[in-house]
Short mmCIF file of C-alpha atoms in Angstrom, two decimals:
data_model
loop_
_atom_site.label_atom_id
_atom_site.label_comp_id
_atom_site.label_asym_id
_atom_site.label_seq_id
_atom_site.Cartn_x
_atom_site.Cartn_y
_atom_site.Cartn_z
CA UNK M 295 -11.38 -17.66 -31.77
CA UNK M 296 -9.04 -15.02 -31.03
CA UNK M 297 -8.11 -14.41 -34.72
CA UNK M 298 -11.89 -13.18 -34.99
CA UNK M 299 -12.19 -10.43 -32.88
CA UNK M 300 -13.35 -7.24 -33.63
CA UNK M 301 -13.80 -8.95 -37.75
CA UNK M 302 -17.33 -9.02 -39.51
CA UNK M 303 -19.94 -12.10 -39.57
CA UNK M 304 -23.46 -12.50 -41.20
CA UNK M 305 -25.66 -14.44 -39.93
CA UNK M 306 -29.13 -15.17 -41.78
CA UNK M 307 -32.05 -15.90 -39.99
CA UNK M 308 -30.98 -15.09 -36.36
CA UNK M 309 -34.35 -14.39 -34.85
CA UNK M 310 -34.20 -17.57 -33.53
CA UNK M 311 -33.56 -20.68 -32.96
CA UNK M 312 -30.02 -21.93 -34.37
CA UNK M 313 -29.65 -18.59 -35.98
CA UNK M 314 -29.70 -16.52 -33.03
CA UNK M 315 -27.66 -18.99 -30.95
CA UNK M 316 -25.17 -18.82 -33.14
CA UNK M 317 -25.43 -14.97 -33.37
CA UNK M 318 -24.82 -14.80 -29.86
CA UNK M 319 -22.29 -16.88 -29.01
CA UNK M 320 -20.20 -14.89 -31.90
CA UNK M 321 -20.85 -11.90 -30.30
CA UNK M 322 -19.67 -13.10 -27.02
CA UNK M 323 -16.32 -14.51 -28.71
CA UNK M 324 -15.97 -10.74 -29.43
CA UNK M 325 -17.21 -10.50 -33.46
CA UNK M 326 -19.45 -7.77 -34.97
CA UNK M 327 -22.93 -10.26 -36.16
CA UNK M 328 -24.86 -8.79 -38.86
CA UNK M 329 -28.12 -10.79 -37.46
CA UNK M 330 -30.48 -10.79 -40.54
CA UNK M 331 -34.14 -11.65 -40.53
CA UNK M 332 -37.55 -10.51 -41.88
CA UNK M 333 -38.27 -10.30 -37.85
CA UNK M 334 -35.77 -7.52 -36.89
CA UNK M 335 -37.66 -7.07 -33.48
CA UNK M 336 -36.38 -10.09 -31.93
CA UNK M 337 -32.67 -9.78 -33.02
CA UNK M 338 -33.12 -6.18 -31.26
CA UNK M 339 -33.73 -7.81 -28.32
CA UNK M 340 -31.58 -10.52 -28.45
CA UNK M 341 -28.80 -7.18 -29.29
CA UNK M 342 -29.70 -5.92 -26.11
CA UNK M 343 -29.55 -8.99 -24.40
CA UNK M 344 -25.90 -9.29 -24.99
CA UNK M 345 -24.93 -5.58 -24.32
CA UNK M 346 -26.88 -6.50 -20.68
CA UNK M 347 -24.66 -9.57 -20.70
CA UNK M 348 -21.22 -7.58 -21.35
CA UNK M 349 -20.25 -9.25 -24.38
CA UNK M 350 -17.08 -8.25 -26.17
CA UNK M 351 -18.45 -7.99 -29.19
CA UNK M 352 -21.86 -6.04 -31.10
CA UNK M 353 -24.77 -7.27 -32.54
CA UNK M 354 -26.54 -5.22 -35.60
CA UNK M 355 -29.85 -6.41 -36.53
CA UNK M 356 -31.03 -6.13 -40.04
CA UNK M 357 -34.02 -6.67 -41.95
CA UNK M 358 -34.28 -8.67 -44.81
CA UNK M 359 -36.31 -10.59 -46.06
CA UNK M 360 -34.31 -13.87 -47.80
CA UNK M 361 -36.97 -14.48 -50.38
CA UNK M 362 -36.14 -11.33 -52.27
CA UNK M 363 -32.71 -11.36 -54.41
CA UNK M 364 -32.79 -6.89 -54.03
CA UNK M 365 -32.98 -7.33 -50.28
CA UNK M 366 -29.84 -9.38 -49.74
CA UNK M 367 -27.88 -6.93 -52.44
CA UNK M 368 -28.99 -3.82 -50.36
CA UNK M 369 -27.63 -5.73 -47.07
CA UNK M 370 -24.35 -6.80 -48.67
CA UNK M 371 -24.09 -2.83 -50.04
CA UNK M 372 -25.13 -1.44 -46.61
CA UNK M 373 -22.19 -3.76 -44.38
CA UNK M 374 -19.51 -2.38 -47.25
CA UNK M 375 -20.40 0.78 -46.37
CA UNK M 376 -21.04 0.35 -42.98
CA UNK M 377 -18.66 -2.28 -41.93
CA UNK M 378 -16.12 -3.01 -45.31
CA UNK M 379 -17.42 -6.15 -45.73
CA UNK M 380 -17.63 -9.77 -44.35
CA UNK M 381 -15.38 -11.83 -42.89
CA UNK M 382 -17.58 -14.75 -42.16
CA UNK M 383 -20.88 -15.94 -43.36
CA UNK M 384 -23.55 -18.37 -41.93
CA UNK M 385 -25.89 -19.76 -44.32
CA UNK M 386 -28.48 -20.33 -41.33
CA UNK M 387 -31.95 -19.42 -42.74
CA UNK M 388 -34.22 -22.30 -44.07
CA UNK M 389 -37.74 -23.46 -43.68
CA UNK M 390 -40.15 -26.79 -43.90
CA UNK M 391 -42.82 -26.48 -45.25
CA UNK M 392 -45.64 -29.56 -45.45
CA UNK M 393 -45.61 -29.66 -49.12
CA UNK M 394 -45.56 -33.74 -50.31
CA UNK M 395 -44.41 -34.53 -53.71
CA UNK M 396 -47.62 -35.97 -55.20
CA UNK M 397 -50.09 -32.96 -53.51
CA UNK M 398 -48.19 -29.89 -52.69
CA UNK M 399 -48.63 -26.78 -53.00
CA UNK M 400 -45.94 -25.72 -56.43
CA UNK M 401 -45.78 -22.18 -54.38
CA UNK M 402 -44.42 -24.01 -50.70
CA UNK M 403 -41.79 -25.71 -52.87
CA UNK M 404 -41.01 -22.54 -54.65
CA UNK M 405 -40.51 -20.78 -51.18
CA UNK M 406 -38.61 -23.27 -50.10
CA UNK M 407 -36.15 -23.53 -52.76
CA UNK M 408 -36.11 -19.25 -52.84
CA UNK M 409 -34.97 -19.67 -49.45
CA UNK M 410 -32.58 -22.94 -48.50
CA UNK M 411 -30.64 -23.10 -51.88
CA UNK M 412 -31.52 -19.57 -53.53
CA UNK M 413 -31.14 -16.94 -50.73
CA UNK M 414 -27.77 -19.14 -49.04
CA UNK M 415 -26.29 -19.11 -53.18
CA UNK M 416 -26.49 -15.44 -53.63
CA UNK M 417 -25.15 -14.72 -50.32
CA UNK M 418 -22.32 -17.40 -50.36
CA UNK M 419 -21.25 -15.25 -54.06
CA UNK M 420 -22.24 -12.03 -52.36
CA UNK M 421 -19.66 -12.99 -49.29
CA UNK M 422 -17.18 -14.16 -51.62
CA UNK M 423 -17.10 -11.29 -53.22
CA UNK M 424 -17.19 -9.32 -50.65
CA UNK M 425 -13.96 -10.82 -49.09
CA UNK M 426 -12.58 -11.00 -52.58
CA UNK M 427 -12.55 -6.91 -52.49
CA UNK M 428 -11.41 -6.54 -49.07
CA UNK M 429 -8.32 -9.22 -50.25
CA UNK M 430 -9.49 -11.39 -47.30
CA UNK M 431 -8.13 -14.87 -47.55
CA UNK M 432 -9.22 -16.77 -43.84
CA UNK M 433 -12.45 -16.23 -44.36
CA UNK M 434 -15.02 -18.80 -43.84
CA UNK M 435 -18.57 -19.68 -45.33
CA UNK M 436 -20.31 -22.40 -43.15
CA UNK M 437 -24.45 -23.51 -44.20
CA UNK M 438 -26.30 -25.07 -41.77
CA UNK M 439 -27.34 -28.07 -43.34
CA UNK M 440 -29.45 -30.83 -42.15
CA UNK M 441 -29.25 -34.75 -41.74
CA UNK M 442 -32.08 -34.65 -44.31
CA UNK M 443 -29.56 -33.42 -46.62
CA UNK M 444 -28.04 -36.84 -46.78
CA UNK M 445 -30.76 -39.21 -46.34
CA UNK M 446 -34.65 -39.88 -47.02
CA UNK M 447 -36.95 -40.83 -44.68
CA UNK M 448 -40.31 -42.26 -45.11
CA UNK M 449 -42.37 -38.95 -44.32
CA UNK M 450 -44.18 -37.24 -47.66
CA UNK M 451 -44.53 -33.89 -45.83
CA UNK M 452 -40.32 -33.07 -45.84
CA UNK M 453 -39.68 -34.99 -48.96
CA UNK M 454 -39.27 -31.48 -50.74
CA UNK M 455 -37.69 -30.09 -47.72
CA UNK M 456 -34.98 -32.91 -48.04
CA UNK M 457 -34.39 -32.25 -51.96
CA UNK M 458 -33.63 -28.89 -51.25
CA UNK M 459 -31.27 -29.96 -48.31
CA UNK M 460 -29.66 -32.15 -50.40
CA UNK M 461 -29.04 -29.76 -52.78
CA UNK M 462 -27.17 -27.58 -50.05
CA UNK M 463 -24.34 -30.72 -49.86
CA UNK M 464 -23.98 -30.38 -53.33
CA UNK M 465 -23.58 -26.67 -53.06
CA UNK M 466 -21.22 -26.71 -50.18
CA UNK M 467 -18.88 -29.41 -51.96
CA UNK M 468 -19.23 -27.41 -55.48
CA UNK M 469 -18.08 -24.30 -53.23
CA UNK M 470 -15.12 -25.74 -51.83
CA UNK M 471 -13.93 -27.08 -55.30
CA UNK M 472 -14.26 -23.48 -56.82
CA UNK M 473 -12.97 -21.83 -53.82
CA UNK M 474 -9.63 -24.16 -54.42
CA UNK M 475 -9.66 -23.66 -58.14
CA UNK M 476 -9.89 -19.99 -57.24
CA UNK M 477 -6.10 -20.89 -55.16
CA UNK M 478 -7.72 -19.30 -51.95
CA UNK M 479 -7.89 -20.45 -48.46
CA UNK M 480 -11.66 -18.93 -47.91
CA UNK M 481 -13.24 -22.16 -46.58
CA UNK M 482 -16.42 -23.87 -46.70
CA UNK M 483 -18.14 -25.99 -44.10
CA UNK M 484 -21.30 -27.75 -43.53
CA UNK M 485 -22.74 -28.54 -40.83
CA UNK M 486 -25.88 -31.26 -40.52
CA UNK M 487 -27.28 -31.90 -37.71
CA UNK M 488 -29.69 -33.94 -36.51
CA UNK M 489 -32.98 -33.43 -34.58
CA UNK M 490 -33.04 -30.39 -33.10
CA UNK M 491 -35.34 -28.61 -30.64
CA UNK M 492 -36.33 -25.26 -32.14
CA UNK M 493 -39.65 -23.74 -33.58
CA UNK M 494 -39.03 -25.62 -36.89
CA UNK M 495 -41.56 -28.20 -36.22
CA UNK M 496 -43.73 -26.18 -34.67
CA UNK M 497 -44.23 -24.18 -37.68
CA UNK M 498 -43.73 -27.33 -40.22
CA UNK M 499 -47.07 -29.04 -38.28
CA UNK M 500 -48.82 -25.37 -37.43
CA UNK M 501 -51.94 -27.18 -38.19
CA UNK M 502 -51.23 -29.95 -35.71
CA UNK M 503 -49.21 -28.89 -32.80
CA UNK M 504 -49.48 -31.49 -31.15
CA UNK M 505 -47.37 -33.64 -33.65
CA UNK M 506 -44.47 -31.08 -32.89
CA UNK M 507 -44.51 -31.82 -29.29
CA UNK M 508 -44.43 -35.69 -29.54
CA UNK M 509 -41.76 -35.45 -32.15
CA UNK M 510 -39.77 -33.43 -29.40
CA UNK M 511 -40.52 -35.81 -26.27
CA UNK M 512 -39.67 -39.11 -28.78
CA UNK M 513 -36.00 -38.33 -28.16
CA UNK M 514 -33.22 -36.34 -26.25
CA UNK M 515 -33.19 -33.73 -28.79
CA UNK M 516 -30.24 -31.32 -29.84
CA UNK M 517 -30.09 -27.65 -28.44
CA UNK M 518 -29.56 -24.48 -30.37
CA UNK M 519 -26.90 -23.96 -28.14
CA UNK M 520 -24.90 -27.28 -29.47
CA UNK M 521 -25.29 -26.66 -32.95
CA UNK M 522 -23.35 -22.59 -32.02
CA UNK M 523 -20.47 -24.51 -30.69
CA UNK M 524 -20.22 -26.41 -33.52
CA UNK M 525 -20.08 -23.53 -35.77
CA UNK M 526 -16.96 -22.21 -33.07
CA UNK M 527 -15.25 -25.44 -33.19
CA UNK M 528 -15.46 -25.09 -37.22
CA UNK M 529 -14.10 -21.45 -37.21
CA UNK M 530 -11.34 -22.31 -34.50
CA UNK M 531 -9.96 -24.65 -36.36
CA UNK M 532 -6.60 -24.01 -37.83
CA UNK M 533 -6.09 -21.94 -41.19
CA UNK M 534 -4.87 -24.65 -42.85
CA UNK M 535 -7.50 -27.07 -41.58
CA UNK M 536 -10.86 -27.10 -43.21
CA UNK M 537 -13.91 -29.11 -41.24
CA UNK M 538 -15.54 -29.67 -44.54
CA UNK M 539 -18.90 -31.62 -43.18
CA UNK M 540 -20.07 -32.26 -39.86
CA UNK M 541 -22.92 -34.28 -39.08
CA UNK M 542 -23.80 -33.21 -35.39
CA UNK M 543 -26.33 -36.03 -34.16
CA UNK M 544 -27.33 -36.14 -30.64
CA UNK M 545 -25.55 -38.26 -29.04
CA UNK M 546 -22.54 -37.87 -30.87
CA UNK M 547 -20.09 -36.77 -33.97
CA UNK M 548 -18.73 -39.85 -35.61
CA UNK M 549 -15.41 -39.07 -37.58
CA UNK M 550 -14.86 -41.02 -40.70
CA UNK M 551 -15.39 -40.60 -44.21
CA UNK M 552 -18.29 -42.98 -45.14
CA UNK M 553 -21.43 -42.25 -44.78
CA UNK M 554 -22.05 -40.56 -41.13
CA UNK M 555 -18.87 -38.09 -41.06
CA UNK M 556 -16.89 -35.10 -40.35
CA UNK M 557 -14.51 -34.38 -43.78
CA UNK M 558 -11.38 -32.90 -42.35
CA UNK M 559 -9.04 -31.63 -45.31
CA UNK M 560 -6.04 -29.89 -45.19
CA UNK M 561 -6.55 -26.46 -47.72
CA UNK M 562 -5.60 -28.36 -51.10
CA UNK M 563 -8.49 -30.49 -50.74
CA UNK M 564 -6.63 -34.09 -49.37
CA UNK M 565 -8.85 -36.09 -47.13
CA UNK M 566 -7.10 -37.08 -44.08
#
């Protein structure tokens, strides 16, 4: 992680959970995190936490709310000025909503889709672009995916949730392809992982909470915590390495390339 020091990386929806996991253990590897979020408070606090904590590196909240195309281009305007531009960007932010195919609400799948495939689109071209005009070429764009991006289960209420998932694999692949076209080594990662024990199902049953807290107990669930490292194993790798998907499950990372994987390429796109 050395080669990241002191360089630029946003992070959406670092509140909490994943996000703000991530957002700290960046910060403690010595980067500058823009920590996005409509809920600025609690990345100001988790800012503070890691001056109190003597990290090498800063933390700069911002507020944004992901929904809203204007908000993201006044972000990626305000860390050009501010900061020249990114070096990194994590796709984090994404929501479930309870929305089933044959009764939801057409306004929970609309927020949904503004959010997991909208809001991480325009800022994966915003980044780009960004490191396009700063002639940066290691940079990295990982989204944090989900296993539901890769496989249905029988539950109505995510069924939406895991089209819009799967439509971040799709996105992630089509990125990579373009980003090789485009004869760069900017890479593209994504990262799926499995269960893991956040607020997400907290606010996907808010009318049941009780449902969130047996689907916790059930199993020995993923931390926050595991899914950061996995975003630092992804940008230690190599330059000429590219961790193309990882599917972090609990109680392990299976390497292959079938159907439970992590795709490890070298930068023209071979599978090893």
């Amino acid at each position: 992680m050395d080669r990241w020091k002191g360089r630029v990386a946003l992070v959406t929806g670092a509140s909490v959970g994943i996000g703000a996991a991530i957002a700290k253990s960046l910060v403690q590897h010595g980067m500058k995190v823009v920590g996005c979020a409509r809920n600025v408070e609690q990345i100001e606090k988790l800012a503070a936490e890691c001056v109190s904590s003597g990290f090498s590196g800063t933390l700069i909240p911002y507020k944004c709310d992901l929904s809203v195309e204007d908000d993201m281009l006044s972000m990626f305007s305000w860390i050009k000025v501010q900061h020249q531009g990114v070096d990194v960007c994590i796709n984090n932010a994404g929501l479930a909503l309870p929305e089933p195919l044959l009764s939801g609400k057409t306004s929970g799948w609309r927020t949904m889709m503004d959010v997991n495939v909208i809001a991480l689109s325009v800022c994966t071209r915003e980044a780009y672009q960004s490191m396009k005009e700063q002639n940066i070429d290691d940079g990295h764009i990982i989204n944090i995916n989900s296993m539901s991006g890769h496989r249905v289960v029988n539950n109505a209420g995510i069924h939406f949730y895991t089209a819009s998932k799967y439509a971040v694999t799709a996105l992630t692949e089509g990125l990579r392809q373009e980003l090789r076209e485009a004869k760069t080594h900017i890479r593209a990662t994504c990262i799926s992982p499995g269960l893991v024990e956040t607020e997400c199902a907290y606010r996907l049953f808010s009318e049941n909470p009780e449902i969130a807290v047996a689907t916790y107990k059930s199993v020995k669930c993923l931390q926050a915590a595991d899914i950061a490292n996995a975003v630092v194993y992804v940008l230690s790798a190599p330059p000429h390495v590219q961790v193309s998907i990882m599917h972090h499950w609990r109680n392990y990372c299976a390497i292959n390339v079938c159907s439970h994987f992590i795709n490890v390429l070298n930068m023209n796109g071979i599978f090893w």
